[in-house]
Short mmCIF file of C-alpha atoms in Angstrom, two decimals:
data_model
loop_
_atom_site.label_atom_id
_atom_site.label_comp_id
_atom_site.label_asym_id
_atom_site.label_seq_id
_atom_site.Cartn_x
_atom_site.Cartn_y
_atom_site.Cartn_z
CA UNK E 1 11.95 21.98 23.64
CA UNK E 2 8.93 20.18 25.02
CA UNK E 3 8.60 16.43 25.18
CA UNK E 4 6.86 15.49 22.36
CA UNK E 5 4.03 12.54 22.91
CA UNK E 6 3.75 10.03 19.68
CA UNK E 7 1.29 7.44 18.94
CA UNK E 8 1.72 5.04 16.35
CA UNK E 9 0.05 3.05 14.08
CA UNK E 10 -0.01 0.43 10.97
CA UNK E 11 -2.42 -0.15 8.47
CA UNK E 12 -2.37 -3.88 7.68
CA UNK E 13 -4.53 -4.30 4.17
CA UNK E 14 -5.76 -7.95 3.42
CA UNK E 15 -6.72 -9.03 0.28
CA UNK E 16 -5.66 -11.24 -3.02
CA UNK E 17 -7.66 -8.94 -4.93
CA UNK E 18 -5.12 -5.61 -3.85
CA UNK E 19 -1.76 -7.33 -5.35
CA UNK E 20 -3.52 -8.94 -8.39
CA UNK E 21 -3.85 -5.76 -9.20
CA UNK E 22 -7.83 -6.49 -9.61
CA UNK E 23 -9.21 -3.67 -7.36
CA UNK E 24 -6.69 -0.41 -5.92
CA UNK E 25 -6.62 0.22 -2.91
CA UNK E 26 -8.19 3.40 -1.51
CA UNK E 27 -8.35 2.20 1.91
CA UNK E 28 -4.31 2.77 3.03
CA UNK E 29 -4.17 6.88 1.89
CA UNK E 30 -7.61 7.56 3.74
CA UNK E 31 -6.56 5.77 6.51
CA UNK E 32 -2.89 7.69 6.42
CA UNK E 33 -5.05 11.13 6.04
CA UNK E 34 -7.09 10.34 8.78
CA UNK E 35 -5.17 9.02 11.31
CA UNK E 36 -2.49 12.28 10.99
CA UNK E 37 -5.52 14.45 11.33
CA UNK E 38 -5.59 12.76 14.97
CA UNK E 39 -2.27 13.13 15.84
CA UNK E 40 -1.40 9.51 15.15
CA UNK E 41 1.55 8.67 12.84
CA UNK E 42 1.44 6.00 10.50
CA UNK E 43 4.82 4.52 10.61
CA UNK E 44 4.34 1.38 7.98
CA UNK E 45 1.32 -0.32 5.67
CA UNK E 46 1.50 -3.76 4.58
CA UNK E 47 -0.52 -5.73 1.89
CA UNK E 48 -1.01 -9.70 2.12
CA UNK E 49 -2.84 -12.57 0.52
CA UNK E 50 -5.67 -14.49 1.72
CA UNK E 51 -3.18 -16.82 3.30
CA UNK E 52 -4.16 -17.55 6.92
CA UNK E 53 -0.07 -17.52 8.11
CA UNK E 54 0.71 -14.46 6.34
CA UNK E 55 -2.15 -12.69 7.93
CA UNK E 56 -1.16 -14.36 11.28
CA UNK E 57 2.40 -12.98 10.64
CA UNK E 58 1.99 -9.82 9.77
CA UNK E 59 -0.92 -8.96 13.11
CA UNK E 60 1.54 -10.13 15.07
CA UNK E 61 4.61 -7.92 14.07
CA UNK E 62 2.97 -4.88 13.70
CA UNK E 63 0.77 -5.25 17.17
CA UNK E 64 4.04 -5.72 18.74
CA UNK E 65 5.44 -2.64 17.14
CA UNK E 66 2.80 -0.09 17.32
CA UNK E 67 0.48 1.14 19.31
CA UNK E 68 -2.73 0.52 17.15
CA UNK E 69 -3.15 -1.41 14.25
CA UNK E 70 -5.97 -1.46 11.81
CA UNK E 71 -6.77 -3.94 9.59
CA UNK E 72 -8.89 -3.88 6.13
CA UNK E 73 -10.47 -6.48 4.57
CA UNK E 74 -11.51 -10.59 4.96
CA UNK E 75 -14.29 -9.97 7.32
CA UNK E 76 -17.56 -10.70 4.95
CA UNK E 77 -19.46 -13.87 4.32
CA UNK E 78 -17.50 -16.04 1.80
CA UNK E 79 -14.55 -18.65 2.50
CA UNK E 80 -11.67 -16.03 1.49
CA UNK E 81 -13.21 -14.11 4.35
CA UNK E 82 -10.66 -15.38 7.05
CA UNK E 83 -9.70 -12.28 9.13
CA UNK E 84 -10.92 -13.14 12.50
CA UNK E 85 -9.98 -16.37 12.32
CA UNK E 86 -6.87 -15.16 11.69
CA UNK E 87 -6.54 -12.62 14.31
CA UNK E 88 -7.75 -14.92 17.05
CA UNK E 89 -5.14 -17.18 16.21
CA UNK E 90 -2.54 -14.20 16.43
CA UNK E 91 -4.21 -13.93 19.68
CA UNK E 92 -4.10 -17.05 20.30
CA UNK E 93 -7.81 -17.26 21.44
CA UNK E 94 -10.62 -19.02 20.47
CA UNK E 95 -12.84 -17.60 17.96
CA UNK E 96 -16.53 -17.20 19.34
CA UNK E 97 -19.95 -15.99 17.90
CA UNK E 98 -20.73 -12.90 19.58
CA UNK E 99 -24.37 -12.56 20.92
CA UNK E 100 -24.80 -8.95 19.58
CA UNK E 101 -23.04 -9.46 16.32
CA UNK E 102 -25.48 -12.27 15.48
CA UNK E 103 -28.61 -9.74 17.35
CA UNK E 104 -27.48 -6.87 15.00
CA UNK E 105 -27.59 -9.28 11.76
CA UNK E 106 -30.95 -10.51 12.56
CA UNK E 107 -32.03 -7.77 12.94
CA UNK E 108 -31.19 -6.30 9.52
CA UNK E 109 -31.73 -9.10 7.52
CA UNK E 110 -35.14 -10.30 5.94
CA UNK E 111 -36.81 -13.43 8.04
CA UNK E 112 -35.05 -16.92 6.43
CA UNK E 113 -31.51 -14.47 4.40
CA UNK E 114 -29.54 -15.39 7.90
CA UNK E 115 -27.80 -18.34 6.42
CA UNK E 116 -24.76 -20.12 8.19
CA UNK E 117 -22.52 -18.31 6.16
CA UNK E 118 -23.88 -14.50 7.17
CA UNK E 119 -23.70 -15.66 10.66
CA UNK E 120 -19.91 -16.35 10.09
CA UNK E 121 -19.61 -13.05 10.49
CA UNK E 122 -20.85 -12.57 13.66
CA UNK E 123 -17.20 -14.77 14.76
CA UNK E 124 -15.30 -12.29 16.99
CA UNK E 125 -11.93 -13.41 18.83
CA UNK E 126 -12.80 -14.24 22.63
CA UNK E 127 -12.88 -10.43 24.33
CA UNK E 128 -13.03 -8.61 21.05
CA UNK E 129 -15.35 -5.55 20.90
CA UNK E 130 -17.52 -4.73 18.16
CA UNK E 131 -17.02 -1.80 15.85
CA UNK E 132 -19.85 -0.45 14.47
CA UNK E 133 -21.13 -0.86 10.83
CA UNK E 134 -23.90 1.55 9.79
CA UNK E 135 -23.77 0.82 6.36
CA UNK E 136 -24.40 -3.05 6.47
CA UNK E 137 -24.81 -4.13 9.82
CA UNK E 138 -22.42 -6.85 9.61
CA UNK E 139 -19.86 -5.71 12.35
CA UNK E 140 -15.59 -5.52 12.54
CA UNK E 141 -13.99 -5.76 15.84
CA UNK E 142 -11.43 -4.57 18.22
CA UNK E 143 -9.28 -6.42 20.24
CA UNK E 144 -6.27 -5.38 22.13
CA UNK E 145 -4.60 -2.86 19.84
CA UNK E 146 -5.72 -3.87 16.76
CA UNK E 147 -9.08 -2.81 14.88
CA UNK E 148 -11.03 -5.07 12.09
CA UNK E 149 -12.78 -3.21 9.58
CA UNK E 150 -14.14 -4.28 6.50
CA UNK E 151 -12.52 -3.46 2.74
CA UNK E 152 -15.02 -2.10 1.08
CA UNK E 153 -13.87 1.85 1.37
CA UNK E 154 -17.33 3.07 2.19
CA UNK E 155 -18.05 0.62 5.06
CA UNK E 156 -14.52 0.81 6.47
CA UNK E 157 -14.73 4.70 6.18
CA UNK E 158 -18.05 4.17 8.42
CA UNK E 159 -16.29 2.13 11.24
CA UNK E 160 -13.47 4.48 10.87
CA UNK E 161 -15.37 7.32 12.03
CA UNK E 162 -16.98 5.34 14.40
CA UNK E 163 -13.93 4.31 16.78
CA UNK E 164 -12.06 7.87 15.24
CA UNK E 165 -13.50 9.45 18.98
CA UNK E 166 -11.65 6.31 20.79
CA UNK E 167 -8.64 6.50 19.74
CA UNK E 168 -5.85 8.65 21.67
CA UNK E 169 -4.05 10.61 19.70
CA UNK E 170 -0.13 12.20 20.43
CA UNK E 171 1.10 16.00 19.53
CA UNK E 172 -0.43 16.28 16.40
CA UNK E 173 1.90 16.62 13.82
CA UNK E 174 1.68 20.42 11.85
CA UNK E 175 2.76 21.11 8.51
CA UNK E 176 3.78 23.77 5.92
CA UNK E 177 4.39 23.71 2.42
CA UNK E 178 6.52 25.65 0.42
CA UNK E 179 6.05 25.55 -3.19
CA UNK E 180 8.61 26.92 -5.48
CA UNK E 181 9.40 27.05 -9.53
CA UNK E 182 12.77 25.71 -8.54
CA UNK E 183 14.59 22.11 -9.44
CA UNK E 184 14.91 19.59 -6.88
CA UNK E 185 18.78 19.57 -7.51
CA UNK E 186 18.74 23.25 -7.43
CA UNK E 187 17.36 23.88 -3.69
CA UNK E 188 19.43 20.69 -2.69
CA UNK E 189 22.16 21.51 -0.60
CA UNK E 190 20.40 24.47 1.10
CA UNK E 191 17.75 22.51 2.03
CA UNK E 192 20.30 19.81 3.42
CA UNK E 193 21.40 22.59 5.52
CA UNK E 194 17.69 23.54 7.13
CA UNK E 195 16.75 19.98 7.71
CA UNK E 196 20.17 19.05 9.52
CA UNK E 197 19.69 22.82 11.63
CA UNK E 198 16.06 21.85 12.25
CA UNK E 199 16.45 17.68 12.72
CA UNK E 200 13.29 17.50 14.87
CA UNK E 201 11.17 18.43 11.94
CA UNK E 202 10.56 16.43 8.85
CA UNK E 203 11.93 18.44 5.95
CA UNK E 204 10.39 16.71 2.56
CA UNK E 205 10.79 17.47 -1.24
CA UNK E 206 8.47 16.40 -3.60
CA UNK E 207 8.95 17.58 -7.57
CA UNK E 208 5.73 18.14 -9.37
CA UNK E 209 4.22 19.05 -12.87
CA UNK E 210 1.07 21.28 -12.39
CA UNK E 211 -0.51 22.97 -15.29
CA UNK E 212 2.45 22.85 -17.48
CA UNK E 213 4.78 23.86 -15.28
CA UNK E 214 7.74 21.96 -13.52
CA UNK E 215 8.24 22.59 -9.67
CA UNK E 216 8.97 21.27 -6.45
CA UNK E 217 7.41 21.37 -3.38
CA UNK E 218 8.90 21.18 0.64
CA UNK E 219 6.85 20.41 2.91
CA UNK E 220 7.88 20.90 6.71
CA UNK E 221 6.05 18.99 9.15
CA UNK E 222 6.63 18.76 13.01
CA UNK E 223 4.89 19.23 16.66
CA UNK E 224 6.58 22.75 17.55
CA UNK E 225 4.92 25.39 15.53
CA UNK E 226 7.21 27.87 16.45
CA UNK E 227 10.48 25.98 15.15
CA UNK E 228 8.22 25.36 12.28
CA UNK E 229 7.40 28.80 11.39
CA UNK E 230 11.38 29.34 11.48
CA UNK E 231 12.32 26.67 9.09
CA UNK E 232 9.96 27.84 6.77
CA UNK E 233 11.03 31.14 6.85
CA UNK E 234 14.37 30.08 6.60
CA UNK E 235 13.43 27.97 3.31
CA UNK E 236 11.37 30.74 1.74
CA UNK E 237 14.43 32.99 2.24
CA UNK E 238 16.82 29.91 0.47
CA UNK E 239 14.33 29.96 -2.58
CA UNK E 240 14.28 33.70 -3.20
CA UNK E 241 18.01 33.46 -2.87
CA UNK E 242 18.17 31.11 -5.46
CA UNK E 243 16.10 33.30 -7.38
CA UNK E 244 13.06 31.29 -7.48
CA UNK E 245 9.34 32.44 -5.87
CA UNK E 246 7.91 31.15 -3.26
CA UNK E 247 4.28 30.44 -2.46
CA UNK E 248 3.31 29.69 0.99
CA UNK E 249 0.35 26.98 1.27
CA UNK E 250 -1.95 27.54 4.19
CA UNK E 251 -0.93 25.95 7.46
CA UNK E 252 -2.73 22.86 8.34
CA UNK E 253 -2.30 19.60 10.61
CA UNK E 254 -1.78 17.42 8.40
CA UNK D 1 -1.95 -31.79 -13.29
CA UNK D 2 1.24 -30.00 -14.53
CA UNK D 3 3.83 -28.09 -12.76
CA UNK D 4 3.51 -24.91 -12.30
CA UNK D 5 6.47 -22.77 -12.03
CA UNK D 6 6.04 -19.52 -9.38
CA UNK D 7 7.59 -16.28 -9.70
CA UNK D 8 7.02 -14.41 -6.67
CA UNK D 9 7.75 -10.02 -5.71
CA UNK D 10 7.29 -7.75 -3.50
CA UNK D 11 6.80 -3.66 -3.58
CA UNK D 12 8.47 -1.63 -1.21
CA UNK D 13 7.37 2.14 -1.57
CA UNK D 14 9.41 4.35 0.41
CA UNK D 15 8.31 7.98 1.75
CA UNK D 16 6.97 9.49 4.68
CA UNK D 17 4.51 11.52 1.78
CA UNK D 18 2.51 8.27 1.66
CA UNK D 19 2.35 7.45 5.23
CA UNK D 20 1.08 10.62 6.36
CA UNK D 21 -1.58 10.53 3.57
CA UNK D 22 0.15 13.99 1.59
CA UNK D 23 0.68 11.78 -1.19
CA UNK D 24 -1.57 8.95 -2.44
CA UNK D 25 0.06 6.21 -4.13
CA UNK D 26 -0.24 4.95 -7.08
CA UNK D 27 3.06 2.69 -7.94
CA UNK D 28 1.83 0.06 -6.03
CA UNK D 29 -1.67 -0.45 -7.85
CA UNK D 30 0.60 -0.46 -10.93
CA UNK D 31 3.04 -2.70 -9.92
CA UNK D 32 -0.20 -5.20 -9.27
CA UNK D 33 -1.26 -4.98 -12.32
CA UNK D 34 1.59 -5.37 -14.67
CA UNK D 35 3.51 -7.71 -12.34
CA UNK D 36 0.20 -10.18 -12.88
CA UNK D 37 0.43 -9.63 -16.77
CA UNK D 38 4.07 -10.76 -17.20
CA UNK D 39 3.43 -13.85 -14.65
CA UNK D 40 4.80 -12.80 -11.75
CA UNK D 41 3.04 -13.25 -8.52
CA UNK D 42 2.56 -9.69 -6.45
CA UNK D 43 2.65 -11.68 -3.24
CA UNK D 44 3.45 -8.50 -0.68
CA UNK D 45 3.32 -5.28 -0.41
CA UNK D 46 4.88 -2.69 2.45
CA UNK D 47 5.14 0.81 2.64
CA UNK D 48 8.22 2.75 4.66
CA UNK D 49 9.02 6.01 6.15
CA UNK D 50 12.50 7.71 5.34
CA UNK D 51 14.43 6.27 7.68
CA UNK D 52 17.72 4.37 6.92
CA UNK D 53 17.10 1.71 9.43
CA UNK D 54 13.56 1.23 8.48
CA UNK D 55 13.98 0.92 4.81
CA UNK D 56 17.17 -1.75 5.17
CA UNK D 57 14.98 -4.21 7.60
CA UNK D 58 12.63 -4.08 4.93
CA UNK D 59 15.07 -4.35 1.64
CA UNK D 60 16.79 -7.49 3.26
CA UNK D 61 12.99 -9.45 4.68
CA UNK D 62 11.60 -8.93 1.51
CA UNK D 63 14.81 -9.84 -0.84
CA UNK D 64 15.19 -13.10 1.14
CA UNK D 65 12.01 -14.29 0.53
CA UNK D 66 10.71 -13.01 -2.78
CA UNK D 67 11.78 -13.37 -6.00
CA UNK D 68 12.24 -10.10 -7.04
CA UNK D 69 12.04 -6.60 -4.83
CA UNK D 70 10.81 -3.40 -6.97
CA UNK D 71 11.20 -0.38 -4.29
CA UNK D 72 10.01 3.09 -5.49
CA UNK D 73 10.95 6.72 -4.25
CA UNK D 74 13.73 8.18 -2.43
CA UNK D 75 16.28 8.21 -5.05
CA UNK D 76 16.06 12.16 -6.26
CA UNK D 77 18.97 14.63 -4.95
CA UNK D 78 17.70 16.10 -1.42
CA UNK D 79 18.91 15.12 1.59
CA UNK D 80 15.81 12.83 1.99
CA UNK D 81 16.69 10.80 -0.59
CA UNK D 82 18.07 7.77 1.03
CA UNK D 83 16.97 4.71 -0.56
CA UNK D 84 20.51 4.08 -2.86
CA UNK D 85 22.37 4.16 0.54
CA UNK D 86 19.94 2.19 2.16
CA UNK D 87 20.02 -0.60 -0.18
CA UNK D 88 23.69 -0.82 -0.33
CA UNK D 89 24.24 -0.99 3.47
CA UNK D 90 21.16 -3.58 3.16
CA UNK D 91 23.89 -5.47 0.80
CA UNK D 92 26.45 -5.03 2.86
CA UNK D 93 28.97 -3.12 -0.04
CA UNK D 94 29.50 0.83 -0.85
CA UNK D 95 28.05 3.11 -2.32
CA UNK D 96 29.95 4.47 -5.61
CA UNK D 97 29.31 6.85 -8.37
CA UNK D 98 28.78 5.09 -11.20
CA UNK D 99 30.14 6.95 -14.32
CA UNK D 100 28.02 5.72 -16.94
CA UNK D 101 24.78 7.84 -14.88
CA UNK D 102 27.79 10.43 -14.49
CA UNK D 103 27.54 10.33 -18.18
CA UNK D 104 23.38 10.62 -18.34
CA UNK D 105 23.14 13.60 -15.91
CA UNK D 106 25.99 15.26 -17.52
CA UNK D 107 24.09 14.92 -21.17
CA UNK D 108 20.68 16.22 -19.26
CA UNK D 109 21.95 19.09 -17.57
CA UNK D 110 22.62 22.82 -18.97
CA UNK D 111 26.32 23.66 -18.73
CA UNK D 112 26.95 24.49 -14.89
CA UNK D 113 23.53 23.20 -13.54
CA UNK D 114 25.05 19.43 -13.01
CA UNK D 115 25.57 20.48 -8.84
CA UNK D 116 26.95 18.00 -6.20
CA UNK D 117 23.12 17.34 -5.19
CA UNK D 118 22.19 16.20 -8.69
CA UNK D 119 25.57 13.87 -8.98
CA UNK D 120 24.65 12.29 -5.55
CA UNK D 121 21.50 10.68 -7.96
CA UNK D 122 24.61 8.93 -10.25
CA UNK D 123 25.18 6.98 -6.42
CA UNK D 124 24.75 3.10 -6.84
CA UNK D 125 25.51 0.20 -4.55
CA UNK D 126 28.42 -1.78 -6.43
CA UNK D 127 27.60 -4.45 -8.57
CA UNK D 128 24.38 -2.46 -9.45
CA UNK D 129 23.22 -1.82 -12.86
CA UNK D 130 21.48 1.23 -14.12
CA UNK D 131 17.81 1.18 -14.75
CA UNK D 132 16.94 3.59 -17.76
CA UNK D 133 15.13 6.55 -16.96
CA UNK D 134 13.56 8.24 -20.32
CA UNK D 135 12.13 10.66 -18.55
CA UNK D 136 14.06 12.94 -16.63
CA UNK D 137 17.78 11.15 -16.77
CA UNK D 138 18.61 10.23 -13.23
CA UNK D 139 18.72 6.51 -13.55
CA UNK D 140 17.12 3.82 -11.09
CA UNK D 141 19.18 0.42 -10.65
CA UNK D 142 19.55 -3.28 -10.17
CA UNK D 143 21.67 -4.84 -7.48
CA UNK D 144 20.64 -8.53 -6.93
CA UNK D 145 16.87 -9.14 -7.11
CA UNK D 146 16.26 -5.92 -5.85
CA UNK D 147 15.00 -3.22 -8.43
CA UNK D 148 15.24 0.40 -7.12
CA UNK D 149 12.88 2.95 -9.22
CA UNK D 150 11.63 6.74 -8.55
CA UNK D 151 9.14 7.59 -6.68
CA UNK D 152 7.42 9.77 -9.14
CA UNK D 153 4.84 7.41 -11.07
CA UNK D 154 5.25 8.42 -14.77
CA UNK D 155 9.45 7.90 -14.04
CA UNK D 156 8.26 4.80 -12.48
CA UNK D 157 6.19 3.54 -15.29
CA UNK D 158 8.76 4.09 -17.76
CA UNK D 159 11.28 2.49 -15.92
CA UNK D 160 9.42 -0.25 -15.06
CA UNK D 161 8.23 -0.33 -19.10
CA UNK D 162 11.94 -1.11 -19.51
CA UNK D 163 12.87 -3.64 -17.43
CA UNK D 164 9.91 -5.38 -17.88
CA UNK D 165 11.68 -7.34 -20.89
CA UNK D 166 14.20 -8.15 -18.65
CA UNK D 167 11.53 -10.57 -15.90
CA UNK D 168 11.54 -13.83 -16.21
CA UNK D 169 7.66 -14.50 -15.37
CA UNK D 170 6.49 -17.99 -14.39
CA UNK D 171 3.20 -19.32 -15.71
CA UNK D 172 0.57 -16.81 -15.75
CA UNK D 173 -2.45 -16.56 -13.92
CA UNK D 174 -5.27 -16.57 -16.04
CA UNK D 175 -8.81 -14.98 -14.39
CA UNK D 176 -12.38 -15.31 -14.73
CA UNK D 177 -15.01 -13.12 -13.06
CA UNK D 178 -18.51 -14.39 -12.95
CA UNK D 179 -20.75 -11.22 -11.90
CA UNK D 180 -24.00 -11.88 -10.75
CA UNK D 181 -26.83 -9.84 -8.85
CA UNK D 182 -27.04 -12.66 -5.59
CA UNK D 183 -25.33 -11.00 -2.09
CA UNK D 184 -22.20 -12.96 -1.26
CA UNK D 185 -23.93 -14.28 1.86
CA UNK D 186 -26.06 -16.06 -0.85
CA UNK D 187 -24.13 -17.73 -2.63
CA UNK D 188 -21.53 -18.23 0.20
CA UNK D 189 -22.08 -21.57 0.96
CA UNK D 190 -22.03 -23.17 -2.43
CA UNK D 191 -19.14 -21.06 -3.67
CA UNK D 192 -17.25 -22.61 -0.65
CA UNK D 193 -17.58 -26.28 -1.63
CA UNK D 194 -16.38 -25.07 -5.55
CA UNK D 195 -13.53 -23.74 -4.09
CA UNK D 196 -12.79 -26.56 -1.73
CA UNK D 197 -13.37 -28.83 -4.62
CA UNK D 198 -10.90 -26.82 -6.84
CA UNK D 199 -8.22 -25.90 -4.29
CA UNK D 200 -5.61 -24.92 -6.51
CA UNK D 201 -7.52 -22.20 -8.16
CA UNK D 202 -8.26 -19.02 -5.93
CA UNK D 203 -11.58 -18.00 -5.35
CA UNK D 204 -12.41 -14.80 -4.51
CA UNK D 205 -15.70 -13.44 -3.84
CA UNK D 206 -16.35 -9.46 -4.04
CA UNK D 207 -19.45 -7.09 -3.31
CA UNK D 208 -20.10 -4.74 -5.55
CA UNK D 209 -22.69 -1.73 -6.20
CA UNK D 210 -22.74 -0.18 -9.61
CA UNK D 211 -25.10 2.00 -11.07
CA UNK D 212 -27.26 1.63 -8.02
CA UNK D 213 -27.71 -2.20 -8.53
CA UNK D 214 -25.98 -4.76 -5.12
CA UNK D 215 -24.43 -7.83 -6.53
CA UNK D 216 -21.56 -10.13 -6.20
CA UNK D 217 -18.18 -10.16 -8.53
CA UNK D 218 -16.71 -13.91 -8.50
CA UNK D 219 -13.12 -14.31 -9.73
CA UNK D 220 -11.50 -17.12 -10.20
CA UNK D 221 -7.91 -17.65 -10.68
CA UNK D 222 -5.63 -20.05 -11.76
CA UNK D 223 -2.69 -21.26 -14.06
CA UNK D 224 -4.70 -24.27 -15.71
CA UNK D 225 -7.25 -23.62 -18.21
CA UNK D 226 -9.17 -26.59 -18.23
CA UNK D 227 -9.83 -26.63 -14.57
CA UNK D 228 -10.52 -22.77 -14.53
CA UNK D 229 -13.21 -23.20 -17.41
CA UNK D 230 -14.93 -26.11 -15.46
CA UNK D 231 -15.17 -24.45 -11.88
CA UNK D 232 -16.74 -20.92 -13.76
CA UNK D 233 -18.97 -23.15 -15.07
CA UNK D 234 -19.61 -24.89 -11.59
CA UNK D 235 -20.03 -21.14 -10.23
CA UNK D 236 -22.47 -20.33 -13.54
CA UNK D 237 -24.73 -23.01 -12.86
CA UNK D 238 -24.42 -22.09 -9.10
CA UNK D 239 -25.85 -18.50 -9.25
CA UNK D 240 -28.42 -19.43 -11.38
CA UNK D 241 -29.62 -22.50 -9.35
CA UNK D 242 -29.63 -19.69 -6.25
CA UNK D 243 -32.12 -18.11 -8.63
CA UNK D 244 -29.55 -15.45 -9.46
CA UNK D 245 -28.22 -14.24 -13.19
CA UNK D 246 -25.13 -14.78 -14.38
CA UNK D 247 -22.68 -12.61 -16.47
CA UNK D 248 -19.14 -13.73 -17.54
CA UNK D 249 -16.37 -11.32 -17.71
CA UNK D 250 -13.98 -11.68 -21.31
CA UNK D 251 -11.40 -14.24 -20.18
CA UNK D 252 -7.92 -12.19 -19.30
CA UNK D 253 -4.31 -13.09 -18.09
CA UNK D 254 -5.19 -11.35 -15.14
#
């Protein structure tokens, strides 16, 4: 066994408009693909309100508790647009208009559009970094571990891949699925058995209902791909045993 | 102005498939949405691996403070099904079989297929009460404020469908949405001073770009009708003062 190195993270989503149930979120499942394509776990998401000490809050206990977090949402020109304010408070530093952030927002808006309230968002917590914003110029932020991107998906998509090469990511978790036409209830115990023989790995069952057809799948994920080419030998072998077939989806790091 | 009497939740969706982005979900969004219609206020939102200790911190912050808890997933038979176990130690009782869901998954199964893995989904904290399942048997359950459903969204919606009956809502949230075709960093500063002037309403301001036309959804929100119809017309008169056009959105119990 090796020593396996793991980076964490949170995804902290901000907005009344995600638990009215006015607009679904798209931004926490992109985020979770993305970030385990880098070899960085996602170990919680959160949703809060507009509410300046629930946003505080929430920075706070997840900055503490992983080793990035990334934050959608509250960063555009209108009053319910109070993420920086919030994070500098978090911080507990002053929030400061950042020479570049204002230079990048002249510079994409028409002569006389950059009112008081675009220039709001040019307000970056004292020793925050900018993250880039192709799409609209307007910029998010980094500072210490956590990142400020926007909400919209396709401008927070844009930072994403902007900081993606900055961000250090652990073993990079691999992962097998097994799909087979048997009951959850049915593979059970035997699968009970692989998971406690391999307990380093992750050893997941999901039931589905694909083209008419009940099944279940287990997915296998872990750092050591040769332990994980074992136990999913050893559950292909349990599902033929059972009498089921098993199909083997193509290896990926998921 | 007149009382207005809060109901507050929270979701809880359990399962490493979400965090690492294998599964996107969708009981959350859901949740939102029908949560709003019977009156209740959706006022967090968190998202948990499979692990025991994990999924108890969160049962026990969120029970504490909201109203009512509705967790989803982790309650089929495998071994990483942990969320009936992880709510009772959050209680602080044991875990029993309950014989009435005895009774269901007897009923579902074929003669001999009722295993000691399938039985382990009759497992409910005592004091709980079942939570119907129509689709597939295996019941969810009460226990306190906390509801616990499946993972699997059409089990989820069906459960959910009947308990819904069983909420006591507060006063609903009624929601206007003025659209117009003005960038938010227009109509920022005016829409500011509405919502100052009509602080008990929320006021939420959201980009949009639909077929291929930028413009600006406003929504307000609030329990009082009177003071919601006056402050959409403040916003009308607003957007079209900013030179912009104005369309209102049907009136819904958002």
């Amino acid at each position: 066994m090796t020593d396996t190195r793991i980076v964490t993270a949170a995804v902290l989503v901000i907005g009344d408009e995600i638990l009215s149930g006015r607009t679904k979120d798209a931004n926490m499942g992109f985020l979770a693909e993305r970030l385990t394509e880098l070899g960085i776990r996602l170990r919680e998401a959160r949703v809060v309100p507009d509410v300046p000490e629930e946003i505080i809050a929430a920075v706070n206990a997840l900055r503490a508790r992983y080793d990035y977090v990334f934050t959608t949402g509250g960063i555009g020109p209108t009053h319910d647009d109070i993420t920086a304010e919030c994070v500098a408070r978090a911080f507990g530093v002053p929030l400061l208009r950042h020479p570049e952030a204002v230079r990048r927002l002249e510079a994409h808006y028409e002569p006389g559009q950059l009112n008081e309230a675009r220039l709001r968002m040019a307000n970056v917590p004292e020793g925050g970094t900018l993250i880039d914003n192709p799409v609209s110029a307007a910029p998010g932020f980094r500072i210490g571990n956590v990142h400020v991107m926007a909400g919209v998906p396709r401008i927070m998509q844009a930072m994403f891949d902007g900081i993606a090469p900055t961000l250090a990511g652990g073993d990079k978790v691999l992962s097998r699925t097994v799909t087979c036409d048997l009951g959850e209830g049915v593979i059970a115990a035997g699968l009970g058995a692989i998971a406690a023989e391999y307990s380093e790995l992750s050893v997941g069952s999901y039931p589905y209902f694909r083209a008419g057809k009940f099944g279940t799948s287990l997915v296998l994920r872990g750092t050591d791909a040769a332990r994980l080419s074992a136990a999913t030998e050893a559950v292909r072998v349990l599902v033929v045993s059972l009498g089921g077939t098993a199909g083997l989806e193509s290896e990926k790091s998921e």
